[in-house]
């Protein structure tokens, strides 16, 4: 079994990557293969809107980068999508990636039946995480994947995926920021819970 995580942050190894890695660590602990792909390190060309993928399940753009990533996605049992919030939305890099996956579901859903999950990270406390999370989840479901959330079946407290924030507290009218997501215990707990839920589902 293999679980793939795809990070849409323009900054590899930062908060969104750390969240994805927390989920992957739970999965890797059970001897399942895991891999994190940083979209910032993959040269994905823009969708040309040529509509050729409406006729055949293939992309007219023959770039190795996207072809390699699509192969990893098709081979994976579960995929976790992560994007930071940019202007209340997914990052531009993640949107380019989304558009380039169109051929994987227009004629037939090549990712159908896989386990899918999403998480996001933003600067502010209400900085657009919920909307971005819903976009990521809609994308996952649009590809026919079975969406798994961070909800712990024994505790049942979370309804959405993990959504981190840099916001820490107010000192007077000045915002105190967290150093990084490791200082956000709720998000860390949710990422780990998400990883365990993915494991439960791929074992089913
Ligand atoms: C272009 C851009 C737009 C952003 N827009 C928002 C926003 O709408 N709301 C918010 O809370 N944070 C926003 N941020 C902050 C990022 O979401 C935040 O820094 C996040 O932690 C980045 O994730 P990373 O550490 O994985 O790169 C924006 C950052 C950038 C670069």
PDB file of C-alpha atoms and ligand atoms in Angstrom:
ATOM      1  CA  UNK A   1       0.000   0.000   0.000  1.00  0.00           C
ATOM      2  CA  UNK A   2       1.134   3.516  -0.717  1.00  0.00           C
ATOM      3  CA  UNK A   3      -0.031   6.927   0.443  1.00  0.00           C
ATOM      4  CA  UNK A   4       0.927  10.053  -1.493  1.00  0.00           C
ATOM      5  CA  UNK A   5       0.789  13.620  -0.153  1.00  0.00           C
ATOM      6  CA  UNK A   6       0.834  16.627  -2.499  1.00  0.00           C
ATOM      7  CA  UNK A   7       1.810  20.041  -1.135  1.00  0.00           C
ATOM      8  CA  UNK A   8       0.664  23.159  -2.999  1.00  0.00           C
ATOM      9  CA  UNK A   9       2.704  25.611  -0.919  1.00  0.00           C
ATOM     10  CA  UNK A  10       5.172  27.746  -2.851  1.00  0.00           C
ATOM     11  CA  UNK A  11       7.490  27.164   0.124  1.00  0.00           C
ATOM     12  CA  UNK A  12       8.639  23.530   0.397  1.00  0.00           C
ATOM     13  CA  UNK A  13       9.103  22.136   3.898  1.00  0.00           C
ATOM     14  CA  UNK A  14       7.080  24.804   5.706  1.00  0.00           C
ATOM     15  CA  UNK A  15       3.755  24.592   7.561  1.00  0.00           C
ATOM     16  CA  UNK A  16       1.621  22.758   4.981  1.00  0.00           C
ATOM     17  CA  UNK A  17       4.444  20.268   4.376  1.00  0.00           C
ATOM     18  CA  UNK A  18       4.817  19.776   8.138  1.00  0.00           C
ATOM     19  CA  UNK A  19       1.083  19.042   8.453  1.00  0.00           C
ATOM     20  CA  UNK A  20       1.190  16.548   5.593  1.00  0.00           C
ATOM     21  CA  UNK A  21       4.260  14.911   7.132  1.00  0.00           C
ATOM     22  CA  UNK A  22       2.485  14.535  10.490  1.00  0.00           C
ATOM     23  CA  UNK A  23      -0.311  12.586   8.784  1.00  0.00           C
ATOM     24  CA  UNK A  24       2.223  10.553   6.781  1.00  0.00           C
ATOM     25  CA  UNK A  25       4.213   9.696   9.926  1.00  0.00           C
ATOM     26  CA  UNK A  26       1.154   7.973  11.423  1.00  0.00           C
ATOM     27  CA  UNK A  27       0.761   5.988   8.215  1.00  0.00           C
ATOM     28  CA  UNK A  28       4.466   5.122   7.793  1.00  0.00           C
ATOM     29  CA  UNK A  29       4.521   3.834  11.394  1.00  0.00           C
ATOM     30  CA  UNK A  30       2.323   0.961  10.154  1.00  0.00           C
ATOM     31  CA  UNK A  31       4.787   0.011   7.384  1.00  0.00           C
ATOM     32  CA  UNK A  32       2.778   1.635   4.593  1.00  0.00           C
ATOM     33  CA  UNK A  33       4.897   3.382   1.939  1.00  0.00           C
ATOM     34  CA  UNK A  34       4.517   7.173   1.960  1.00  0.00           C
ATOM     35  CA  UNK A  35       5.757   9.990  -0.261  1.00  0.00           C
ATOM     36  CA  UNK A  36       5.434  13.776  -0.122  1.00  0.00           C
ATOM     37  CA  UNK A  37       5.530  15.665  -3.428  1.00  0.00           C
ATOM     38  CA  UNK A  38       6.283  19.390  -3.260  1.00  0.00           C
ATOM     39  CA  UNK A  39       4.563  21.054  -6.230  1.00  0.00           C
ATOM     40  CA  UNK A  40       7.105  23.893  -5.931  1.00  0.00           C
ATOM     41  CA  UNK A  41       9.725  21.389  -7.086  1.00  0.00           C
ATOM     42  CA  UNK A  42       7.692  20.077 -10.040  1.00  0.00           C
ATOM     43  CA  UNK A  43       7.577  22.085 -13.252  1.00  0.00           C
ATOM     44  CA  UNK A  44       3.887  21.759 -14.161  1.00  0.00           C
ATOM     45  CA  UNK A  45       2.829  23.623 -17.302  1.00  0.00           C
ATOM     46  CA  UNK A  46      -0.496  25.470 -17.505  1.00  0.00           C
ATOM     47  CA  UNK A  47      -3.561  23.672 -18.851  1.00  0.00           C
ATOM     48  CA  UNK A  48      -4.093  24.852 -22.455  1.00  0.00           C
ATOM     49  CA  UNK A  49      -7.870  24.383 -22.307  1.00  0.00           C
ATOM     50  CA  UNK A  50      -7.577  22.453 -25.585  1.00  0.00           C
ATOM     51  CA  UNK A  51     -10.405  20.150 -24.456  1.00  0.00           C
ATOM     52  CA  UNK A  52      -8.706  17.091 -25.998  1.00  0.00           C
ATOM     53  CA  UNK A  53      -9.168  15.330 -22.645  1.00  0.00           C
ATOM     54  CA  UNK A  54     -12.925  15.343 -23.258  1.00  0.00           C
ATOM     55  CA  UNK A  55     -12.387  12.689 -25.966  1.00  0.00           C
ATOM     56  CA  UNK A  56      -9.567  10.576 -24.533  1.00  0.00           C
ATOM     57  CA  UNK A  57      -8.255  10.103 -20.977  1.00  0.00           C
ATOM     58  CA  UNK A  58      -4.897  11.743 -21.722  1.00  0.00           C
ATOM     59  CA  UNK A  59      -3.338  15.189 -21.606  1.00  0.00           C
ATOM     60  CA  UNK A  60      -2.171  16.900 -24.788  1.00  0.00           C
ATOM     61  CA  UNK A  61       0.738  18.464 -22.879  1.00  0.00           C
ATOM     62  CA  UNK A  62       3.538  15.934 -22.736  1.00  0.00           C
ATOM     63  CA  UNK A  63       5.549  17.246 -19.799  1.00  0.00           C
ATOM     64  CA  UNK A  64       7.397  14.572 -17.805  1.00  0.00           C
ATOM     65  CA  UNK A  65       6.714  16.381 -14.533  1.00  0.00           C
ATOM     66  CA  UNK A  66       2.932  16.060 -14.631  1.00  0.00           C
ATOM     67  CA  UNK A  67       3.067  12.614 -16.253  1.00  0.00           C
ATOM     68  CA  UNK A  68       5.295  11.406 -13.393  1.00  0.00           C
ATOM     69  CA  UNK A  69       3.012  12.896 -10.781  1.00  0.00           C
ATOM     70  CA  UNK A  70      -0.111  11.420 -12.418  1.00  0.00           C
ATOM     71  CA  UNK A  71       1.544   7.974 -12.382  1.00  0.00           C
ATOM     72  CA  UNK A  72       2.239   8.321  -8.648  1.00  0.00           C
ATOM     73  CA  UNK A  73      -1.400   9.365  -8.084  1.00  0.00           C
ATOM     74  CA  UNK A  74      -2.781   6.435 -10.060  1.00  0.00           C
ATOM     75  CA  UNK A  75      -0.510   3.993  -8.206  1.00  0.00           C
ATOM     76  CA  UNK A  76      -1.372   5.349  -4.732  1.00  0.00           C
ATOM     77  CA  UNK A  77      -4.058   3.856  -2.496  1.00  0.00           C
ATOM     78  CA  UNK A  78      -4.678   7.196  -0.825  1.00  0.00           C
ATOM     79  CA  UNK A  79      -3.787  10.812  -1.613  1.00  0.00           C
ATOM     80  CA  UNK A  80      -3.676  13.750   0.800  1.00  0.00           C
ATOM     81  CA  UNK A  81      -3.943  17.192  -0.823  1.00  0.00           C
ATOM     82  CA  UNK A  82      -2.533  20.159   1.092  1.00  0.00           C
ATOM     83  CA  UNK A  83      -2.573  23.823   0.193  1.00  0.00           C
ATOM     84  CA  UNK A  84      -1.913  27.008   2.111  1.00  0.00           C
ATOM     85  CA  UNK A  85      -4.563  29.711   1.847  1.00  0.00           C
ATOM     86  CA  UNK A  86      -3.631  32.387  -0.694  1.00  0.00           C
ATOM     87  CA  UNK A  87      -6.187  35.182  -0.953  1.00  0.00           C
ATOM     88  CA  UNK A  88      -8.859  32.983   0.597  1.00  0.00           C
ATOM     89  CA  UNK A  89      -8.239  30.224  -1.944  1.00  0.00           C
ATOM     90  CA  UNK A  90      -5.812  27.440  -2.850  1.00  0.00           C
ATOM     91  CA  UNK A  91      -2.323  28.536  -3.918  1.00  0.00           C
ATOM     92  CA  UNK A  92      -1.834  29.351  -7.602  1.00  0.00           C
ATOM     93  CA  UNK A  93       0.501  26.361  -7.866  1.00  0.00           C
ATOM     94  CA  UNK A  94      -2.190  24.052  -6.498  1.00  0.00           C
ATOM     95  CA  UNK A  95      -4.750  25.487  -8.935  1.00  0.00           C
ATOM     96  CA  UNK A  96      -2.399  24.832 -11.878  1.00  0.00           C
ATOM     97  CA  UNK A  97      -2.035  21.268 -10.621  1.00  0.00           C
ATOM     98  CA  UNK A  98      -5.823  20.868 -10.242  1.00  0.00           C
ATOM     99  CA  UNK A  99      -6.458  21.984 -13.803  1.00  0.00           C
ATOM    100  CA  UNK A 100      -3.833  19.612 -15.155  1.00  0.00           C
ATOM    101  CA  UNK A 101      -5.649  16.641 -13.555  1.00  0.00           C
ATOM    102  CA  UNK A 102      -8.749  17.244 -15.702  1.00  0.00           C
ATOM    103  CA  UNK A 103      -7.865  14.392 -18.096  1.00  0.00           C
ATOM    104  CA  UNK A 104      -7.902  12.018 -15.140  1.00  0.00           C
ATOM    105  CA  UNK A 105     -11.642  12.367 -14.717  1.00  0.00           C
ATOM    106  CA  UNK A 106     -13.361  13.742 -17.825  1.00  0.00           C
ATOM    107  CA  UNK A 107     -13.774  10.440 -19.728  1.00  0.00           C
ATOM    108  CA  UNK A 108     -13.475   8.168 -16.693  1.00  0.00           C
ATOM    109  CA  UNK A 109     -12.416   8.721 -13.094  1.00  0.00           C
ATOM    110  CA  UNK A 110      -8.916   7.251 -12.970  1.00  0.00           C
ATOM    111  CA  UNK A 111      -8.734   7.969  -9.228  1.00  0.00           C
ATOM    112  CA  UNK A 112     -12.167   6.506  -8.524  1.00  0.00           C
ATOM    113  CA  UNK A 113     -12.473   4.627  -5.236  1.00  0.00           C
ATOM    114  CA  UNK A 114      -9.138   5.784  -3.782  1.00  0.00           C
ATOM    115  CA  UNK A 115      -9.038   7.317  -0.330  1.00  0.00           C
ATOM    116  CA  UNK A 116      -8.681  11.105  -0.451  1.00  0.00           C
ATOM    117  CA  UNK A 117      -8.052  13.699   2.213  1.00  0.00           C
ATOM    118  CA  UNK A 118      -7.247  17.400   2.443  1.00  0.00           C
ATOM    119  CA  UNK A 119      -5.707  19.900   4.809  1.00  0.00           C
ATOM    120  CA  UNK A 120      -4.833  23.573   4.756  1.00  0.00           C
ATOM    121  CA  UNK A 121      -2.811  26.237   6.574  1.00  0.00           C
ATOM    122  CA  UNK A 122      -3.198  30.018   6.726  1.00  0.00           C
ATOM    123  CA  UNK A 123      -1.769  33.030   8.482  1.00  0.00           C
ATOM    124  CA  UNK A 124      -4.889  34.342  10.182  1.00  0.00           C
ATOM    125  CA  UNK A 125      -7.321  32.558  12.469  1.00  0.00           C
ATOM    126  CA  UNK A 126     -10.263  33.004  10.080  1.00  0.00           C
ATOM    127  CA  UNK A 127      -8.124  33.583   7.016  1.00  0.00           C
ATOM    128  CA  UNK A 128     -10.100  31.469   4.553  1.00  0.00           C
ATOM    129  CA  UNK A 129      -9.192  27.995   5.812  1.00  0.00           C
ATOM    130  CA  UNK A 130     -12.729  26.609   5.731  1.00  0.00           C
ATOM    131  CA  UNK A 131     -13.434  27.784   2.188  1.00  0.00           C
ATOM    132  CA  UNK A 132     -10.066  26.505   0.939  1.00  0.00           C
ATOM    133  CA  UNK A 133     -10.595  23.212   2.744  1.00  0.00           C
ATOM    134  CA  UNK A 134     -13.975  22.837   1.055  1.00  0.00           C
ATOM    135  CA  UNK A 135     -12.406  23.525  -2.363  1.00  0.00           C
ATOM    136  CA  UNK A 136      -9.789  20.850  -1.730  1.00  0.00           C
ATOM    137  CA  UNK A 137     -12.442  18.413  -0.550  1.00  0.00           C
ATOM    138  CA  UNK A 138     -14.666  19.159  -3.560  1.00  0.00           C
ATOM    139  CA  UNK A 139     -11.677  18.536  -5.839  1.00  0.00           C
ATOM    140  CA  UNK A 140     -11.053  15.203  -4.083  1.00  0.00           C
ATOM    141  CA  UNK A 141     -14.677  14.147  -4.451  1.00  0.00           C
ATOM    142  CA  UNK A 142     -14.826  15.384  -8.054  1.00  0.00           C
ATOM    143  CA  UNK A 143     -12.161  12.798  -8.806  1.00  0.00           C
ATOM    144  CA  UNK A 144     -14.406  10.078  -7.337  1.00  0.00           C
ATOM    145  CA  UNK A 145     -12.263   9.604  -4.272  1.00  0.00           C
ATOM    146  CA  UNK A 146     -13.691   8.588  -0.917  1.00  0.00           C
ATOM    147  CA  UNK A 147     -13.142  11.587   1.354  1.00  0.00           C
ATOM    148  CA  UNK A 148     -11.705  10.884   4.799  1.00  0.00           C
ATOM    149  CA  UNK A 149     -11.762  13.573   7.478  1.00  0.00           C
ATOM    150  CA  UNK A 150      -9.789  14.090  10.668  1.00  0.00           C
ATOM    151  CA  UNK A 151     -12.618  12.849  12.856  1.00  0.00           C
ATOM    152  CA  UNK A 152     -11.464  10.368  15.442  1.00  0.00           C
ATOM    153  CA  UNK A 153     -14.100   7.578  15.455  1.00  0.00           C
ATOM    154  CA  UNK A 154     -13.676   7.168  19.232  1.00  0.00           C
ATOM    155  CA  UNK A 155     -13.954  10.850  20.099  1.00  0.00           C
ATOM    156  CA  UNK A 156     -15.979  12.223  17.178  1.00  0.00           C
ATOM    157  CA  UNK A 157     -15.087  15.868  17.709  1.00  0.00           C
ATOM    158  CA  UNK A 158     -13.778  17.023  14.303  1.00  0.00           C
ATOM    159  CA  UNK A 159     -15.988  17.430  11.274  1.00  0.00           C
ATOM    160  CA  UNK A 160     -13.499  18.810   8.744  1.00  0.00           C
ATOM    161  CA  UNK A 161      -9.889  18.241   7.855  1.00  0.00           C
ATOM    162  CA  UNK A 162      -6.974  19.886   9.654  1.00  0.00           C
ATOM    163  CA  UNK A 163      -6.816  23.678   9.187  1.00  0.00           C
ATOM    164  CA  UNK A 164      -3.826  25.378  10.765  1.00  0.00           C
ATOM    165  CA  UNK A 165      -3.217  29.000  11.645  1.00  0.00           C
ATOM    166  CA  UNK A 166      -0.200  31.149  12.531  1.00  0.00           C
ATOM    167  CA  UNK A 167      -2.391  33.232  14.848  1.00  0.00           C
ATOM    168  CA  UNK A 168      -1.431  32.785  18.487  1.00  0.00           C
ATOM    169  CA  UNK A 169      -2.931  35.519  20.636  1.00  0.00           C
ATOM    170  CA  UNK A 170      -3.361  39.257  21.043  1.00  0.00           C
ATOM    171  CA  UNK A 171      -1.043  41.428  23.118  1.00  0.00           C
ATOM    172  CA  UNK A 172      -3.082  44.585  23.357  1.00  0.00           C
ATOM    173  CA  UNK A 173      -3.854  45.217  19.714  1.00  0.00           C
ATOM    174  CA  UNK A 174      -0.749  43.451  18.416  1.00  0.00           C
ATOM    175  CA  UNK A 175      -0.987  39.950  17.047  1.00  0.00           C
ATOM    176  CA  UNK A 176       1.431  37.402  18.441  1.00  0.00           C
ATOM    177  CA  UNK A 177       2.143  34.778  15.750  1.00  0.00           C
ATOM    178  CA  UNK A 178       3.032  31.170  16.303  1.00  0.00           C
ATOM    179  CA  UNK A 179       6.544  30.244  15.208  1.00  0.00           C
ATOM    180  CA  UNK A 180       5.109  27.479  13.017  1.00  0.00           C
ATOM    181  CA  UNK A 181       2.411  24.802  13.008  1.00  0.00           C
ATOM    182  CA  UNK A 182       4.225  22.797  15.679  1.00  0.00           C
ATOM    183  CA  UNK A 183       2.893  25.410  18.151  1.00  0.00           C
ATOM    184  CA  UNK A 184      -0.685  24.694  17.034  1.00  0.00           C
ATOM    185  CA  UNK A 185      -1.586  21.578  19.049  1.00  0.00           C
ATOM    186  CA  UNK A 186      -5.132  21.243  17.676  1.00  0.00           C
ATOM    187  CA  UNK A 187      -3.897  21.178  14.062  1.00  0.00           C
ATOM    188  CA  UNK A 188      -1.132  18.723  14.942  1.00  0.00           C
ATOM    189  CA  UNK A 189      -3.625  16.441  16.683  1.00  0.00           C
ATOM    190  CA  UNK A 190      -5.973  16.639  13.685  1.00  0.00           C
ATOM    191  CA  UNK A 191      -3.186  15.813  11.215  1.00  0.00           C
ATOM    192  CA  UNK A 192      -2.279  12.713  13.216  1.00  0.00           C
ATOM    193  CA  UNK A 193      -5.923  11.742  13.528  1.00  0.00           C
ATOM    194  CA  UNK A 194      -6.315  12.176   9.757  1.00  0.00           C
ATOM    195  CA  UNK A 195      -3.324   9.885   9.160  1.00  0.00           C
ATOM    196  CA  UNK A 196      -4.833   7.210  11.404  1.00  0.00           C
ATOM    197  CA  UNK A 197      -8.212   7.490   9.663  1.00  0.00           C
ATOM    198  CA  UNK A 198      -6.580   7.096   6.242  1.00  0.00           C
ATOM    199  CA  UNK A 199      -4.864   3.958   7.527  1.00  0.00           C
ATOM    200  CA  UNK A 200      -8.160   2.576   8.806  1.00  0.00           C
ATOM    201  CA  UNK A 201      -9.777   3.144   5.416  1.00  0.00           C
ATOM    202  CA  UNK A 202      -7.033   1.772   3.201  1.00  0.00           C
ATOM    203  CA  UNK A 203      -7.010  -1.362   5.362  1.00  0.00           C
ATOM    204  CA  UNK A 204     -10.751  -1.733   4.709  1.00  0.00           C
TER     205      UNK A 204
HETATM  206  C1  LIG B   1       0.011  35.265  -1.923  1.00  0.00           C
HETATM  207  C2  LIG B   1      -0.373  34.930  -0.516  1.00  0.00           C
HETATM  208  C3  LIG B   1      -1.679  35.107  -0.118  1.00  0.00           C
HETATM  209  C4  LIG B   1      -2.063  34.805   1.181  1.00  0.00           C
HETATM  210  N1  LIG B   1      -3.375  34.945   1.539  1.00  0.00           N
HETATM  211  C5  LIG B   1      -3.768  34.636   2.790  1.00  0.00           C
HETATM  212  C6  LIG B   1      -5.143  34.721   3.148  1.00  0.00           C
HETATM  213  O1  LIG B   1      -6.028  35.020   2.347  1.00  0.00           O
HETATM  214  N2  LIG B   1      -5.480  34.414   4.443  1.00  0.00           N
HETATM  215  C7  LIG B   1      -4.536  34.047   5.380  1.00  0.00           C
HETATM  216  O2  LIG B   1      -4.902  33.820   6.529  1.00  0.00           O
HETATM  217  N3  LIG B   1      -3.226  33.908   5.042  1.00  0.00           N
HETATM  218  C8  LIG B   1      -2.835  34.179   3.778  1.00  0.00           C
HETATM  219  N4  LIG B   1      -1.511  34.009   3.412  1.00  0.00           N
HETATM  220  C9  LIG B   1      -0.570  33.453   4.400  1.00  0.00           C
HETATM  221  C10 LIG B   1      -0.325  31.945   4.172  1.00  0.00           C
HETATM  222  O3  LIG B   1      -1.532  31.237   4.111  1.00  0.00           O
HETATM  223  C11 LIG B   1       0.492  31.420   5.385  1.00  0.00           C
HETATM  224  O4  LIG B   1       1.733  32.078   5.433  1.00  0.00           O
HETATM  225  C12 LIG B   1       0.702  29.921   5.349  1.00  0.00           C
HETATM  226  O5  LIG B   1       1.233  29.521   6.585  1.00  0.00           O
HETATM  227  C13 LIG B   1       1.664  29.505   4.233  1.00  0.00           C
HETATM  228  O6  LIG B   1       1.823  28.100   4.249  1.00  0.00           O
HETATM  229  P1  LIG B   1       3.294  27.431   4.142  1.00  0.00           P
HETATM  230  O7  LIG B   1       3.999  27.757   5.439  1.00  0.00           O
HETATM  231  O8  LIG B   1       3.048  25.988   3.965  1.00  0.00           O
HETATM  232  O9  LIG B   1       3.973  28.059   2.970  1.00  0.00           O
HETATM  233  C14 LIG B   1      -1.106  34.320   2.119  1.00  0.00           C
HETATM  234  C15 LIG B   1       0.217  34.137   1.698  1.00  0.00           C
HETATM  235  C16 LIG B   1       0.585  34.426   0.402  1.00  0.00           C
HETATM  236  C17 LIG B   1       2.016  34.185  -0.029  1.00  0.00           C
END
